[in-house]
Coordinates of C-alpha atoms and ligand atoms in Angstrom, one line a residue:
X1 CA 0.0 0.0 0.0
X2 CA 1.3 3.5 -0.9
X3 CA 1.6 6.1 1.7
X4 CA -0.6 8.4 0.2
X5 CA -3.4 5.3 0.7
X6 CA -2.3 5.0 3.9
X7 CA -2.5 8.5 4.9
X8 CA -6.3 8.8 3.1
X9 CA -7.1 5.9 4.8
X10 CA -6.1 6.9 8.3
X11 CA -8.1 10.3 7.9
X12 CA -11.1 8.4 6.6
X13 CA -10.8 6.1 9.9
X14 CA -10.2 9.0 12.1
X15 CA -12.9 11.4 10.5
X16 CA -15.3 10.2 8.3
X17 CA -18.4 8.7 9.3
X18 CA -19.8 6.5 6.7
X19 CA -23.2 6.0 5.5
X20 CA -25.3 2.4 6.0
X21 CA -22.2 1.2 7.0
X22 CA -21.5 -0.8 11.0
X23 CA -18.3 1.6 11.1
X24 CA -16.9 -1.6 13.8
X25 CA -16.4 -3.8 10.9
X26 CA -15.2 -0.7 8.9
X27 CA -12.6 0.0 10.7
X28 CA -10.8 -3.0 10.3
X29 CA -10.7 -3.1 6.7
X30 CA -8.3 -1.8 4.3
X31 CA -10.2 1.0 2.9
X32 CA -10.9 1.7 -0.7
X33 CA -10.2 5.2 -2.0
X34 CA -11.4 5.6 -5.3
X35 CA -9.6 8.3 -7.1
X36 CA -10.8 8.2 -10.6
X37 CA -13.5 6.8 -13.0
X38 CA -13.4 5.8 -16.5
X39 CA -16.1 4.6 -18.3
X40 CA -17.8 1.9 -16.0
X41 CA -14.4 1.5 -14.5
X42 CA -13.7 3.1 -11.2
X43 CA -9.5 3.4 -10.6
X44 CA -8.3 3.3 -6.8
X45 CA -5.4 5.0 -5.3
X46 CA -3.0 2.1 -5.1
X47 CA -4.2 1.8 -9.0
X48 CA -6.4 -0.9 -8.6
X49 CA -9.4 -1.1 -11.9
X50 CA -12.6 -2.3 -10.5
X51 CA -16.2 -2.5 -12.7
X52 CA -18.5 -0.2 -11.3
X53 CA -21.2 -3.0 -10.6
X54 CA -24.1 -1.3 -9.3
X55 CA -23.3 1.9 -10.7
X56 CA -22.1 3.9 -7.7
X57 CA -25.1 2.9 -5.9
X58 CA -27.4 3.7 -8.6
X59 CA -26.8 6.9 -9.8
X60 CA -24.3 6.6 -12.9
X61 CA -25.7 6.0 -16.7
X62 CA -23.2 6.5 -19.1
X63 CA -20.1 6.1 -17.2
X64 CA -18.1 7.8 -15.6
X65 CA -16.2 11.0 -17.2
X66 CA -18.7 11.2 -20.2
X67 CA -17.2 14.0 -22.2
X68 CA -21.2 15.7 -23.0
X69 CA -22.0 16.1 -19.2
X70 CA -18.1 16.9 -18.5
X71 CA -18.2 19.6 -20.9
X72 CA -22.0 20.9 -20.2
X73 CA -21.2 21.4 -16.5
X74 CA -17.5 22.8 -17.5
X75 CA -19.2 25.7 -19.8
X76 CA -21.9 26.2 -17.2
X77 CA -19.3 26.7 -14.6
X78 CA -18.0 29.3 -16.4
X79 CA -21.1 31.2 -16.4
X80 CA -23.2 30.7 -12.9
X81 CA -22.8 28.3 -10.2
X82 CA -25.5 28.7 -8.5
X83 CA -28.4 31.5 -7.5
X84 CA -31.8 31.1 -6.2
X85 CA -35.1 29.5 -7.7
X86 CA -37.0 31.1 -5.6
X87 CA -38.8 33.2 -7.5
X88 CA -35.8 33.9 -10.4
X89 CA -35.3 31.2 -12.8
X90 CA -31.8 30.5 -14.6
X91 CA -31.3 29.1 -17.9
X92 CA -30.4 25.3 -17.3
X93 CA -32.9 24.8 -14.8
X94 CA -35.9 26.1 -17.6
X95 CA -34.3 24.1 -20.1
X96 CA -34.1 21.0 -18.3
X97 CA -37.9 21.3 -17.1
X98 CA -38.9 21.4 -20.9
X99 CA -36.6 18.6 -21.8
X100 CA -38.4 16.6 -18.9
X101 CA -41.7 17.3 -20.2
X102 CA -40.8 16.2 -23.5
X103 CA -39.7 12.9 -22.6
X104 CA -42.0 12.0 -19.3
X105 CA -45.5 10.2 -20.2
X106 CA -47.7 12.0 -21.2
X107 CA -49.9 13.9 -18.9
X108 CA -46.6 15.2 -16.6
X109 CA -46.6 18.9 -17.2
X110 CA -44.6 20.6 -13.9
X111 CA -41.0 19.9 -12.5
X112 CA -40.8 20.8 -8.8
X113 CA -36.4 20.7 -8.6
X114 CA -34.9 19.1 -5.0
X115 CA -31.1 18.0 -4.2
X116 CA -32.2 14.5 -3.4
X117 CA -34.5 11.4 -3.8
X118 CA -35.4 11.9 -0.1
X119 CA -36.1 15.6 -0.4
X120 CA -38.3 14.7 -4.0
X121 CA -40.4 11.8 -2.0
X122 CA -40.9 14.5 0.8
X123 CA -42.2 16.9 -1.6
X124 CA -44.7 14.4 -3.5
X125 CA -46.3 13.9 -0.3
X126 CA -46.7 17.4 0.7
X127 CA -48.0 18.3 -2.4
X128 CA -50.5 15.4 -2.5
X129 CA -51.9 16.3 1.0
X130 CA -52.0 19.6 0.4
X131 CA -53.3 19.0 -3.2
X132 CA -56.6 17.7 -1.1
X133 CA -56.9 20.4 1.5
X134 CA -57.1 23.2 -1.8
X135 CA -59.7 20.9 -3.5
X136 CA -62.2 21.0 0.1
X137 CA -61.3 17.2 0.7
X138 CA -58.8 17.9 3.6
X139 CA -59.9 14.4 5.4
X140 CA -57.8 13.1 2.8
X141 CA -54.4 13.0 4.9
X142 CA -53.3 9.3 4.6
X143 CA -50.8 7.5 2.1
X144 CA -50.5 3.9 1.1
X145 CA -47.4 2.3 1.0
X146 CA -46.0 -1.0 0.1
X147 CA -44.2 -3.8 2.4
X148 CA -40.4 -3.9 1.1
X149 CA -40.9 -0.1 -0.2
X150 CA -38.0 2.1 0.2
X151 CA -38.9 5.7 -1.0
X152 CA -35.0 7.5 1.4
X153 CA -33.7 8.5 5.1
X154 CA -36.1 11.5 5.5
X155 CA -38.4 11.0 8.2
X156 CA -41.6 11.4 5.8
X157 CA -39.6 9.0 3.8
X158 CA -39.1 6.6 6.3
X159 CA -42.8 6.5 7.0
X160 CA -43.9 5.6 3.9
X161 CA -41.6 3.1 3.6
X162 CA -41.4 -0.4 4.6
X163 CA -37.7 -2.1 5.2
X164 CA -38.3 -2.7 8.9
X165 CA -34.2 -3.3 8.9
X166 CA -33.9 0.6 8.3
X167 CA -37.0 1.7 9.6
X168 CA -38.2 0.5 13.2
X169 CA -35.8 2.7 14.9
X170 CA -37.6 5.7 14.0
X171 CA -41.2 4.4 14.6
X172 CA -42.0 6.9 17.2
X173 CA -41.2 10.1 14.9
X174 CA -43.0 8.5 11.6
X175 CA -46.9 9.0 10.9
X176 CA -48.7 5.8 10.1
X177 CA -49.7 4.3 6.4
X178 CA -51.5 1.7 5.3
X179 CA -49.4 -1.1 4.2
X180 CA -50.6 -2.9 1.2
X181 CA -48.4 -5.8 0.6
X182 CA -45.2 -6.1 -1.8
X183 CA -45.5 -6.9 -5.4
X184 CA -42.8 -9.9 -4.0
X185 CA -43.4 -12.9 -6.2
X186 CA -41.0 -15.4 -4.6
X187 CA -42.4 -15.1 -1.2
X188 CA -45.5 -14.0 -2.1
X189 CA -47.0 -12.9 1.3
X190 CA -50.8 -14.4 -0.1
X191 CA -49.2 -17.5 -1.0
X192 CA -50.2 -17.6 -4.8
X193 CA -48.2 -17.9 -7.6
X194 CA -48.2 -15.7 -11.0
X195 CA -49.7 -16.1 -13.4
X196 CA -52.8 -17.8 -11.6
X197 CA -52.8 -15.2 -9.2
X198 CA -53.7 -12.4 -11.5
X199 CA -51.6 -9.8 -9.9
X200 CA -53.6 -9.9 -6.6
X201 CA -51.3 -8.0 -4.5
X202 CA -52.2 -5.7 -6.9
X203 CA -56.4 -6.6 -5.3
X204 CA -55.3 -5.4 -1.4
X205 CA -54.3 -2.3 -2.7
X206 CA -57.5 -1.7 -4.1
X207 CA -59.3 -3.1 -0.9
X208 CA -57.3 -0.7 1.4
X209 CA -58.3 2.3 -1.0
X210 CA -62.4 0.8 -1.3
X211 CA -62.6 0.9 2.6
X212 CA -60.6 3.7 3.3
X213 CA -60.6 6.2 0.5
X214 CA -62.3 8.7 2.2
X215 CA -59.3 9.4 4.2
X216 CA -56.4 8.6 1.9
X217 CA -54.5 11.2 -0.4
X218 CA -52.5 8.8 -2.2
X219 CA -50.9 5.7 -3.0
X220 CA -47.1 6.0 -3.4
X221 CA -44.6 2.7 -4.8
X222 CA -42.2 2.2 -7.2
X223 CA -43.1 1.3 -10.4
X224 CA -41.5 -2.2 -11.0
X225 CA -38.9 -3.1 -8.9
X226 CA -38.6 -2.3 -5.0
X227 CA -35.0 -1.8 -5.6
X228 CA -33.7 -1.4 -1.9
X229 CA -36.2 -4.3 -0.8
X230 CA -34.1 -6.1 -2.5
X231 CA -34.3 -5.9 -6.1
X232 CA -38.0 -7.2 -6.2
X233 CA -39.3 -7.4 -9.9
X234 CA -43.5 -6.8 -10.0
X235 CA -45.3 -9.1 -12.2
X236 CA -46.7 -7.0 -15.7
X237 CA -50.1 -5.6 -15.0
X238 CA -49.3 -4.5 -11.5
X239 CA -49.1 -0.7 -12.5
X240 CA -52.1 -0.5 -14.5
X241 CA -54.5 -2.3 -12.1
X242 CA -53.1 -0.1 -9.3
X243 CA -53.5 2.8 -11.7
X244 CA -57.3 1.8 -12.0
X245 CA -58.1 1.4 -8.6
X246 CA -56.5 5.1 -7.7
X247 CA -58.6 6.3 -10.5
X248 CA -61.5 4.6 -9.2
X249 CA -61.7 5.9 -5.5
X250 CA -60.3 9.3 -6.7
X251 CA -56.9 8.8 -4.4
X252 CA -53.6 10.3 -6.1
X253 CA -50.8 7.5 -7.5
X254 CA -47.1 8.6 -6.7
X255 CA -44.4 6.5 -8.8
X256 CA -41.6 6.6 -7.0
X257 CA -39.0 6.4 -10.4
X258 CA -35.9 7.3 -8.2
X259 CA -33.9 4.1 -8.7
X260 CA -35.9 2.9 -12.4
X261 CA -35.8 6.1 -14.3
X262 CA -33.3 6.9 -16.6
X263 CA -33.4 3.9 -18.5
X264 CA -32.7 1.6 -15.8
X265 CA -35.4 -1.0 -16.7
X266 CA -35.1 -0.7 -20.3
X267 CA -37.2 2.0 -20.9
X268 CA -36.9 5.6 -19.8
X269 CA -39.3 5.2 -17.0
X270 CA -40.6 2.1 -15.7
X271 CA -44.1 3.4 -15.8
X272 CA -43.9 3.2 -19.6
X273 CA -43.6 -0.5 -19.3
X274 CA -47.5 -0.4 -18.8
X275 CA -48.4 3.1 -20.6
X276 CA -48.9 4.5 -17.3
X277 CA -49.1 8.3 -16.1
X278 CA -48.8 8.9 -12.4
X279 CA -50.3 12.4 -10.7
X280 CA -46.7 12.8 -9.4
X281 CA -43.4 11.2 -10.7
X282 CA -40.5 11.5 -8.7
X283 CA -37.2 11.0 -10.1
X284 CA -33.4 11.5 -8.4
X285 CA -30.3 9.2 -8.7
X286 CA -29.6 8.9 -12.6
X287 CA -31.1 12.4 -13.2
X288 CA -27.5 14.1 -13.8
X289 CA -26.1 11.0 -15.5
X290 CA -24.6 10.0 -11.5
X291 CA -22.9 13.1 -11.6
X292 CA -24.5 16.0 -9.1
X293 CA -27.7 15.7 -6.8
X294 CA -30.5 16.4 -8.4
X295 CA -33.9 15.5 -7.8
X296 CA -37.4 16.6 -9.3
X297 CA -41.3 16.2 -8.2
X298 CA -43.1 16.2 -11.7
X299 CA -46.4 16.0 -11.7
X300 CA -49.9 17.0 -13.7
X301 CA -51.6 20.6 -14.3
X302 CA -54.4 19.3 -12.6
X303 CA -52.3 18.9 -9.6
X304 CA -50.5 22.2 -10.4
X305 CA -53.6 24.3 -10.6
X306 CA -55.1 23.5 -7.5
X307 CA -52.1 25.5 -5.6
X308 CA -53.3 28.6 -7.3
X309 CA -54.7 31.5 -6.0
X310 CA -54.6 35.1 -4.4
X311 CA -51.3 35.7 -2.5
X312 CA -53.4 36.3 0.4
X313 CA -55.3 32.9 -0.2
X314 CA -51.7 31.6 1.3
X315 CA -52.7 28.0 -1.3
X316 CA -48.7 28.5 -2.2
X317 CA -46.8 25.3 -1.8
X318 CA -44.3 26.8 1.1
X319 CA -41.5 24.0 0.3
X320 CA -38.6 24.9 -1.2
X321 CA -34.3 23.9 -0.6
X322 CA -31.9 26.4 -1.0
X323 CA -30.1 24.6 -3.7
X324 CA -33.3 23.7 -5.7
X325 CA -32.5 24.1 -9.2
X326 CA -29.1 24.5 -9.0
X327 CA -27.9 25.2 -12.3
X328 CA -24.3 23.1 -13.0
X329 CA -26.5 19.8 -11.5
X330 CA -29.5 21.4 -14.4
X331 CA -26.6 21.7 -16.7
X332 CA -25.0 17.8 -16.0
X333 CA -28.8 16.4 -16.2
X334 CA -29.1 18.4 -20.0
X335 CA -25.6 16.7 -20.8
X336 CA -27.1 13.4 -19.7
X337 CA -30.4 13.9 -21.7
X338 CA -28.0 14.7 -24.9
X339 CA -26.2 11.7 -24.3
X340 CA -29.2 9.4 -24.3
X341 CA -29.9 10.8 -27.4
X342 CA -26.8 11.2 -29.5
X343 CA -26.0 7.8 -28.7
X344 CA -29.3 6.1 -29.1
X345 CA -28.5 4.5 -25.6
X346 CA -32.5 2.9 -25.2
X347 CA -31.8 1.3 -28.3
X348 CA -28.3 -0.3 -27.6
X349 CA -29.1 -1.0 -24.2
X350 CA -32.1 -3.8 -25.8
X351 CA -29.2 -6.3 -27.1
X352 CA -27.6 -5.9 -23.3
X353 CA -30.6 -6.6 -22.1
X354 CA -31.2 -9.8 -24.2
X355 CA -27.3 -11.2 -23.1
X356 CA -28.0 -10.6 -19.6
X357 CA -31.5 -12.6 -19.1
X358 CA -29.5 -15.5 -21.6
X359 CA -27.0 -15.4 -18.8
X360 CA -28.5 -15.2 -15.6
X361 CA -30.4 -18.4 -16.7
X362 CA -27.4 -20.0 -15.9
X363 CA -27.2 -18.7 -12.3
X364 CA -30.5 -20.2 -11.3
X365 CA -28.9 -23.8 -11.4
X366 CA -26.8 -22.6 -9.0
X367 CA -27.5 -24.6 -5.3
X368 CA -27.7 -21.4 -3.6
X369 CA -29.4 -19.6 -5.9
X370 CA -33.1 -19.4 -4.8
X371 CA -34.3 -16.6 -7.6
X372 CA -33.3 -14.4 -9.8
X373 CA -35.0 -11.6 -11.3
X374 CA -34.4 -8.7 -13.3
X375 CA -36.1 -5.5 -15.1
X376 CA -34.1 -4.3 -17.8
X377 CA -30.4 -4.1 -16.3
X378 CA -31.9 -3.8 -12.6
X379 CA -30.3 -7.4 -11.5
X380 CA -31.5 -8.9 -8.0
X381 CA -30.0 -12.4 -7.0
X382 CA -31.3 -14.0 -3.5
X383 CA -29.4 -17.0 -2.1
X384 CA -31.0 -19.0 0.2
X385 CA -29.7 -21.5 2.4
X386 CA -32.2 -24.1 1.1
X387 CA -33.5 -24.1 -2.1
X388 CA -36.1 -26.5 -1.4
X389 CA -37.9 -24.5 1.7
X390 CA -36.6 -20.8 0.5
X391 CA -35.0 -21.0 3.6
X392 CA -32.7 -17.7 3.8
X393 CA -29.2 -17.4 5.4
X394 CA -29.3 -16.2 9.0
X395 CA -27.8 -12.6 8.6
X396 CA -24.9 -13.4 10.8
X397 CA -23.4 -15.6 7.8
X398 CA -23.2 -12.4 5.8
X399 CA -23.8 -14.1 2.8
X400 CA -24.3 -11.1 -0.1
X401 CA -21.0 -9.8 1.1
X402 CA -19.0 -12.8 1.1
X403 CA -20.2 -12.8 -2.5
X404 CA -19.5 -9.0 -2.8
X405 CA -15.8 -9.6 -1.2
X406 CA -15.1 -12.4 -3.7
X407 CA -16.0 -10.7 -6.4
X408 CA -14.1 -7.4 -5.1
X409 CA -11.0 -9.9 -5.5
X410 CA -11.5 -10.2 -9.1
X411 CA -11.8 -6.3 -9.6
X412 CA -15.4 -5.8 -9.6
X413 CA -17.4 -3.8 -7.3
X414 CA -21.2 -4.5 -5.9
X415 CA -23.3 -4.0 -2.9
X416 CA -25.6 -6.9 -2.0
X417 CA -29.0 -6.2 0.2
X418 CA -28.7 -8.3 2.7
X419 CA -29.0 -12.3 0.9
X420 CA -29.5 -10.7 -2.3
X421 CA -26.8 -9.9 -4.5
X422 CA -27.6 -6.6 -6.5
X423 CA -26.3 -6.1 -9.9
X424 CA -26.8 -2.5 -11.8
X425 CA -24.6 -1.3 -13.9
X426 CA -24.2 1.8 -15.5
X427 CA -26.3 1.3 -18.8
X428 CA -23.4 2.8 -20.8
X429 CA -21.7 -0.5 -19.8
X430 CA -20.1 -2.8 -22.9
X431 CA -21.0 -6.1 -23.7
X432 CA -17.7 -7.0 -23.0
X433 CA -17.7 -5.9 -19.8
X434 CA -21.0 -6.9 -18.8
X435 CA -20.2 -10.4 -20.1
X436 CA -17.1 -10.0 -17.1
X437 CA -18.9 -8.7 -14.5
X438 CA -21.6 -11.9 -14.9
X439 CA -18.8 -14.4 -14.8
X440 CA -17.5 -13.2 -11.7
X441 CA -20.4 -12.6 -10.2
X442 CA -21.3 -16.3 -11.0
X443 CA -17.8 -17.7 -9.5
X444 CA -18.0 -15.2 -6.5
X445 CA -21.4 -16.8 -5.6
X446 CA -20.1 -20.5 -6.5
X447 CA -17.3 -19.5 -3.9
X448 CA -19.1 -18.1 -1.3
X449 CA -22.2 -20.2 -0.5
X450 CA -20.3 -24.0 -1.9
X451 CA -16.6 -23.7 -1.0
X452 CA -17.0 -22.9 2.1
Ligands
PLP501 C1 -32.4 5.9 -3.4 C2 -33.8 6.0 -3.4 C3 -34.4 7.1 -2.8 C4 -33.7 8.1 -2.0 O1 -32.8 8.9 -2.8 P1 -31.6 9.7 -2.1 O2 -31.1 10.5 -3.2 O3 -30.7 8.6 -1.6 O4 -32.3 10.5 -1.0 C5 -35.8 7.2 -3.0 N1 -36.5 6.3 -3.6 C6 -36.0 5.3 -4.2 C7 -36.8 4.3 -5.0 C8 -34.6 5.1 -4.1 O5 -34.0 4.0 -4.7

């Protein structure tokens, strides 16, 4: 190890307190300082090249040092850093609402800018409560939520969320939901299996909302995979009967496209996999290309409209960050828009698609392997103990990292969720490289959960 490593890594240890991360175990491992990206690689201090596996947990699209987004937020730079939204607009952050528009499904007409996915969620339920309370409903003040839902850290967040892992600690500062149950086809929690089962998860949502309507603003998920649940894949037909049902007992739908938008699943936005329009779409992560935070709240002119009125009417939506619109993140989301479209990226990423599903048939013979399911290059991998029973690892055995360590070995870098192993990678990644970071994916799991 160099002693510029050393040194980082000493005033990492001493200083830094890391995110989701038992700083005990931490501590006693050599740390990782990652010092440059290239493409999907990500280059380390001592020079080490890894594959950026899960795409810097979630956010990166293209790659990393993309010469369109390096460039837009270079020239923007020059110009304006930052100033206020707050009644001023700047030229990146009006351009970038009009981009959004063009590509979000139809019906989307507003962008409502944030710094983070946690700040965006926070904002869609505000403005669905207070959406109510300007259209004389104001009984309306309850969400839905899903079991396995993960929606950020922000105590609003939190509440709607449903990863009791992350969660439980903070019950006595969260406001209650109703919980309909996950969209989680390998343990379904009503026991049937798709496709008999006609997407009835899909069902108790629409129970929850027939009894209880009266009192609930909306129904917030996200739309095809519960990503931090663990990578949990809905069956088709979910969306759009969940769609119905909002329609139906007039209740607001919130797609939660954080973690799926920006081609994740295959299409821009997830909700597109089912020609749905939610009120309110929230989007974060991939927005800048995995560059800068940036998050946005877009929703309908229906929704929109309601918020107008005489200044003294006080219907303004009083939320706001100071960085909301901050132009060089505006400007690094633009350079990731012209990237998707310069380089036809939806339309290459199809053929990536296709190789990965040919080649994660292979990992379901594994023994360990209890499922595997994927939405477009949105990879989740749960290994059980027992295949037979679905019996999971106890969580002392550490499984998904054992995996994650092997693989780290061979130069690639992932994050499991607990038993399942979590492959994303940037969708700018090569078939050459996606190819390598199956294969050792597949012998990191052979390792962990047969050798040993
Ligand atoms: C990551 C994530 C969030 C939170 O975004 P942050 O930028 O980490 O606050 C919200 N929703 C979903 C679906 C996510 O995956």
């Amino acid at each position: 190890m160099t002693d510029r490593t050393k040194k980082l890594g000493e005033y990492d240890r001493n200083f830094v307190w890391h995110p989701f991360t038992q700083m005990k175990d931490y501590e006693k491992e050599e740390p990782i300082v990652i010092e440059e990206g290239d493409g999907v690689y990500l280059v380390d201090s001592e020079g080490r090249r890894y594959i950026d596996g899960v795409s810097s947990l979630w956010v990166n699209i293209h790659g990393h040092k993309v010469p369109e987004i390096d460039e837009a937020i270079k020239d923007q730079v020059e110009k304006l850093s930052h100033s206020t939204l707050l009644g001023v607009t700047n030229p990146p952050a009006a351009e970038l609402a009009k981009e959004l528009i063009e590509i979000c499904p139809k019906g989307l007409r507003k962008v409502f800018y944030s710094g983070d996915g946690a700040s965006a969620v926070e904002v869609a339920l505000k403005m669905a409560l207070q959406y109510w309370q300007h259209k004389g409903k104001p009984n309306k003040t309850k969400f839905v939520s899903l079991e396995y839902g993960y929606h950020g850290d922000t105590l609003g967040a939190v509440s709607v969320g449903g990863i009791d892992l992350f969660h439980s600690a903070f019950k006595p500062l969260l406001f209650e939901t109703y919980k309909a149950p996950s969209y989680y086809c390998y343990r379904c929690a009503l026991g049937k299996t798709y496709p008999s089962c006609e997407v009835a998860c899909g069902d108790e949502t629409g129970k929850i909302l027939k009894e209880h309507h009266e009192e609930i603003s909306a129904v917030i998920f996200e739309p095809y995979v519960q990503a931090a649940g663990g990578m949990i894949v809905s069956p088709p037909g979910y969306l759009k009967k969940v769609r119905q049902y909002c329609d139906e007992y007039d209740v607001l739908m919130i797609l939660d496209e954080v973690a799926t938008g920006f081609g994740r699943t295959g299409k821009m936005f997830a909700c597109e996999h089912e020609g749905v329009t939610p009120d309110i779409m929230v989007l974060g992560k991939g927005m800048t290309g995995g560059y800068l935070p940036l998050s946005a709240t877009i929703t309908t002119q229906e929704v929109y409209d309601a918020f107008l009125g005489e200044y003294d009417e006080f219907k303004t939506f009083f939320h706001g960050h100071s960085y909301s619109g901050n132009p060089l993140s505006c400007a690094a989301a633009l350079g990731n828009l012209e990237v998707f479209k310069k380089h036809n990226t939806l339309k290459k990423l199809q053929e990536k698609i296709e190789l990965l599903e040919e080649e994660l048939k292979e990992f379901k013979g594994l023994k360990h392997v209890g499922d595997v399911r994927n939405k477009g290059l949105m990879v989740g991998i749960e290994l059980v103990e027992d295949k037979e029973t679905k019996k999971p690892y106890p969580i002392k055995m550490k499984m998904g990292w054992r995996v994650a360590d092997f693989a780290r070995e061979e130069e690639v870098l992932i994050r499991p969720l607990g038993n399942v192993v979590v492959l994303m990678p940037p969708i700018g990644i090569s078939i050459e490289d996606l190819k390598k970071l199956l294969s050792v994916t597949y012998r990191a799991i052979k390792k962990a959960t047969e050798e040993s």
